[in-house]
Amino acid sequence: MQWFEQLDFDDNPFKDTEETNLIGYESTVNEILYNIDAGNLIFVEGENGSGKTALLKKAIKQFRGHGKVLYLDCEKIKALNIEKIIEKRKGFIAKLIGEKPRRMILLMDNTSELDKKNTERLKYFYDQDYIKSVIFTGENMNTVHFSDSLVDRLKKVIKIPEVSKQQAYMILKDRIKSDNMFSQEVAQELFKRSQNVKMFLQNAEELAKRAVENKGKSVTIEMVDSILPQSGVKIENTKEVFTESDVMQLGEEIIDEDPAEKYY
Amino acid sequence: MATKPWYKELGFFTNPFSIKPLAFHEELYGYNLREIFSKINAGQVFFIEGEYGKGKTTILKRIIREFGGGRKLIYYSCNRSEKDINFNSLIGGRWGALGKVLGIKGTNLILLLDEAQDITESDANELKKLYKKHIKSIVLVGSSLNGSAKNGVDELVGENLIRLDELSEEDAVKIIRKRIGGISLLSDDIIKKIFEKSERNPRRLLKNCEDICRHVINKGYKKVEEQHLSVIYQN
């Protein structure tokens, strides 16, 4: 039995899903959803682990179902070719009559750098309305090397707001659906010692798991000490790198946890 | 979404201030399309110069609509790739795969070069050779002809330059009215003021109109007043 099943959860409550409440990010979510609907290009800036991907999942939830939403994790796709990816979307008949897909919603996660070719393709597809709207996410808008003509089309740059201590406590309460597992003091101390929201949640998950395994009802400050001494420990994120051809070969089968490229 | 977007409140299905070029619009305000079309018909090489958001892509779409369809028109964006343009495949492309094998090249082609400020010197030289032989007319479109001397575009174009900067206040009002009709949300006067604050740039005008109308509708007002224009500065 998994630890969370003992707390009457079917799934791990710390795993971000489309249903997850994004406490503290409500206005950012609204801004993203609005700009998708309005057909704009926007860039969402946030540090690693600040919740960029979780925000995009909200957009997927809102607009999925017509095969128009394309999620791309730029970090996992090494040789990105926007044209190919857009073309791939077409069905057999559309290919036959040379029709282009219309009004796609593109979610480009972890946009670190776009080469000129892709920038130009994006601009062209956007102008032609093959792409309705694009949400870029990344750490810093200035490091992506967009062409001036694409920058001028950008509607706005949104910064992901910082989560407050109080919100951090609310987040854990909401995830675990209980007041008992994390006290306000423990939650806020854990938040202080974690690098970012993502790691805060990872650490909270680990602690909740330990508490359940030790037949405890709650996480104590000593338990926080055991995984994160006062100074704070950095857990390195390991990320796999896929090339585009890997993704292509895997084709539709790649419905793993977080595919690099997927239509919704 | 918590609430309906403002434009749906007003009965628009999509954002009326979308910055995408609208090819279906019958008129294009402020620009003399006829002059551009006649230059193409006369087989000229010319440069359309305008800053970002002034309507270059919109004009290109209108040219494509006017002259497209006979496989005589080639659109190419010069900053697509870091390498030189392969003009042979571009021009031969019109004959399909067989044409490429046989080396047949088109004649009387019209070449539209977008982002032409990024053209390389060797490309410019290549164009000079192809002009008159295979290409009837070349329309270069870009942000600035300045600095093109070193890549040889100036020689190609000569004095044949069209500058896009003459949009008047009345044109700005027409652009907005075309999209939203006569609704009282925005008065002509307010549109002119937004246009001024948008540095008389049509794309910025559209972006700012969207922000202001969104703000005003979401706050429950029925009409944009002067005090609402401060939204522009907040962004």
Coordinates of C-alpha atoms in Angstrom, one line a residue, chain A residues 49-188:
Chain A
G49 CA 10.7 25.2 -9.9
S50 CA 8.4 28.2 -9.6
G51 CA 5.5 26.4 -11.2
K52 CA 5.7 27.2 -14.9
T53 CA 4.7 23.7 -16.0
A54 CA 1.9 23.6 -13.4
L55 CA 0.5 26.8 -14.9
L56 CA 0.5 25.4 -18.4
K57 CA -1.4 22.3 -17.2
K58 CA -4.2 24.7 -16.2
A59 CA -4.2 26.0 -19.8
I60 CA -4.3 22.4 -21.1
K61 CA -7.3 21.7 -18.9
Q62 CA -9.2 24.7 -20.1
F63 CA -8.6 24.3 -23.9
R64 CA -8.0 20.6 -24.4
G65 CA -10.3 18.3 -26.4
H66 CA -10.1 19.6 -29.9
G67 CA -6.6 18.6 -30.7
K68 CA -5.7 22.2 -30.9
V69 CA -3.4 22.5 -27.8
L70 CA 0.2 21.5 -28.3
Y71 CA 2.5 21.3 -25.4
L72 CA 6.2 21.4 -26.1
D73 CA 9.0 21.0 -23.6
C74 CA 11.8 22.8 -25.4
E75 CA 14.4 21.5 -22.9
K76 CA 13.6 17.9 -23.9
I77 CA 13.5 18.5 -27.6
K78 CA 17.0 19.2 -28.9
A79 CA 16.4 19.7 -32.6
L80 CA 13.2 21.7 -32.6
N81 CA 11.4 22.2 -35.9
I82 CA 8.1 24.1 -35.4
E83 CA 7.1 23.6 -39.0
K84 CA 7.3 19.8 -38.8
I85 CA 5.5 19.7 -35.5
I86 CA 2.7 21.8 -36.8
E87 CA 2.5 19.8 -40.0
K88 CA 2.4 16.6 -38.0
R89 CA -0.8 17.7 -36.5
K90 CA -2.6 17.4 -39.8
G91 CA -4.7 14.3 -40.5
F92 CA -4.4 12.2 -43.6
I93 CA -7.1 14.0 -45.5
A94 CA -5.7 17.4 -44.6
K95 CA -2.3 16.3 -45.8
L96 CA -3.8 15.1 -49.1
I97 CA -5.5 18.4 -49.9
G98 CA -2.6 20.4 -48.5
E99 CA -4.6 22.1 -45.8
K100 CA -2.9 23.6 -42.8
P101 CA -4.1 23.2 -39.3
R102 CA -5.9 26.2 -38.0
R103 CA -5.7 28.2 -34.8
M104 CA -3.4 25.9 -32.8
I105 CA -2.6 26.9 -29.2
L106 CA 1.1 26.4 -28.6
L107 CA 2.5 26.0 -25.0
M108 CA 6.3 26.3 -25.2
D109 CA 7.7 25.3 -21.9
N110 CA 11.3 26.0 -20.8
T111 CA 12.0 28.2 -23.8
S112 CA 15.7 28.7 -23.3
E113 CA 16.7 29.7 -26.8
L114 CA 14.9 29.6 -30.1
D115 CA 17.0 29.8 -33.2
K116 CA 16.2 32.2 -36.0
K117 CA 14.6 29.6 -38.1
N118 CA 12.1 28.6 -35.5
T119 CA 11.4 32.2 -34.5
E120 CA 10.6 33.1 -38.1
R121 CA 8.4 30.0 -38.5
L122 CA 6.5 31.0 -35.3
K123 CA 6.0 34.5 -36.6
Y124 CA 4.8 33.3 -39.9
F125 CA 2.4 30.7 -38.5
Y126 CA 1.1 33.2 -36.0
D127 CA 0.5 35.9 -38.7
Q128 CA -1.3 33.3 -40.8
D129 CA -3.4 32.3 -37.8
Y130 CA -2.3 28.6 -38.1
I131 CA -1.2 29.4 -34.6
K132 CA -3.8 31.2 -32.5
S133 CA -1.8 32.0 -29.5
V134 CA 1.5 31.0 -27.9
I135 CA 2.5 30.9 -24.2
F136 CA 6.2 30.8 -23.8
T137 CA 7.7 30.0 -20.4
G138 CA 11.3 30.5 -19.4
E139 CA 13.6 31.9 -16.7
N140 CA 14.4 35.1 -18.5
M141 CA 12.9 36.7 -21.5
N142 CA 16.2 38.3 -22.4
T143 CA 18.1 35.1 -22.8
V144 CA 15.8 33.5 -25.5
H145 CA 17.1 35.6 -28.5
F146 CA 13.7 36.2 -30.1
S147 CA 13.9 38.3 -33.2
D148 CA 12.9 41.9 -32.9
S149 CA 9.9 41.2 -35.0
L150 CA 8.7 38.5 -32.7
V151 CA 9.4 40.6 -29.6
D152 CA 7.2 43.4 -31.1
R153 CA 4.4 40.9 -31.5
L154 CA 4.6 39.8 -27.8
K155 CA 1.7 41.2 -25.9
K156 CA 3.3 41.1 -22.5
V157 CA 5.8 39.4 -20.2
I158 CA 4.3 38.0 -17.0
K159 CA 6.4 37.3 -13.9
I160 CA 5.3 34.4 -11.8
P161 CA 4.6 35.9 -8.3
E162 CA 6.5 34.8 -5.3
V163 CA 4.7 32.5 -3.0
S164 CA 4.4 34.0 0.6
K165 CA 5.0 32.0 3.8
Q166 CA 1.3 32.0 4.5
Q167 CA 0.5 30.8 1.0
A168 CA 3.0 28.0 1.4
Y169 CA 1.1 26.8 4.4
M170 CA -2.2 27.0 2.6
I171 CA -0.7 25.0 -0.3
L172 CA 0.2 22.1 1.9
K173 CA -3.2 22.2 3.7
D174 CA -4.9 22.1 0.3
R175 CA -2.8 19.3 -1.0
I176 CA -3.1 17.0 1.9
K177 CA -6.7 18.0 2.6
S178 CA -6.1 18.1 6.4
D179 CA -5.0 20.5 9.1
N180 CA -3.0 17.9 11.0
M181 CA -0.2 16.7 8.8
F182 CA 1.6 20.1 8.6
S183 CA 1.4 22.7 11.3
Q184 CA 1.7 26.3 10.2
E185 CA 5.1 26.5 11.9
V186 CA 6.4 23.3 10.2
A187 CA 5.1 24.3 6.8
Q188 CA 6.7 27.7 6.9

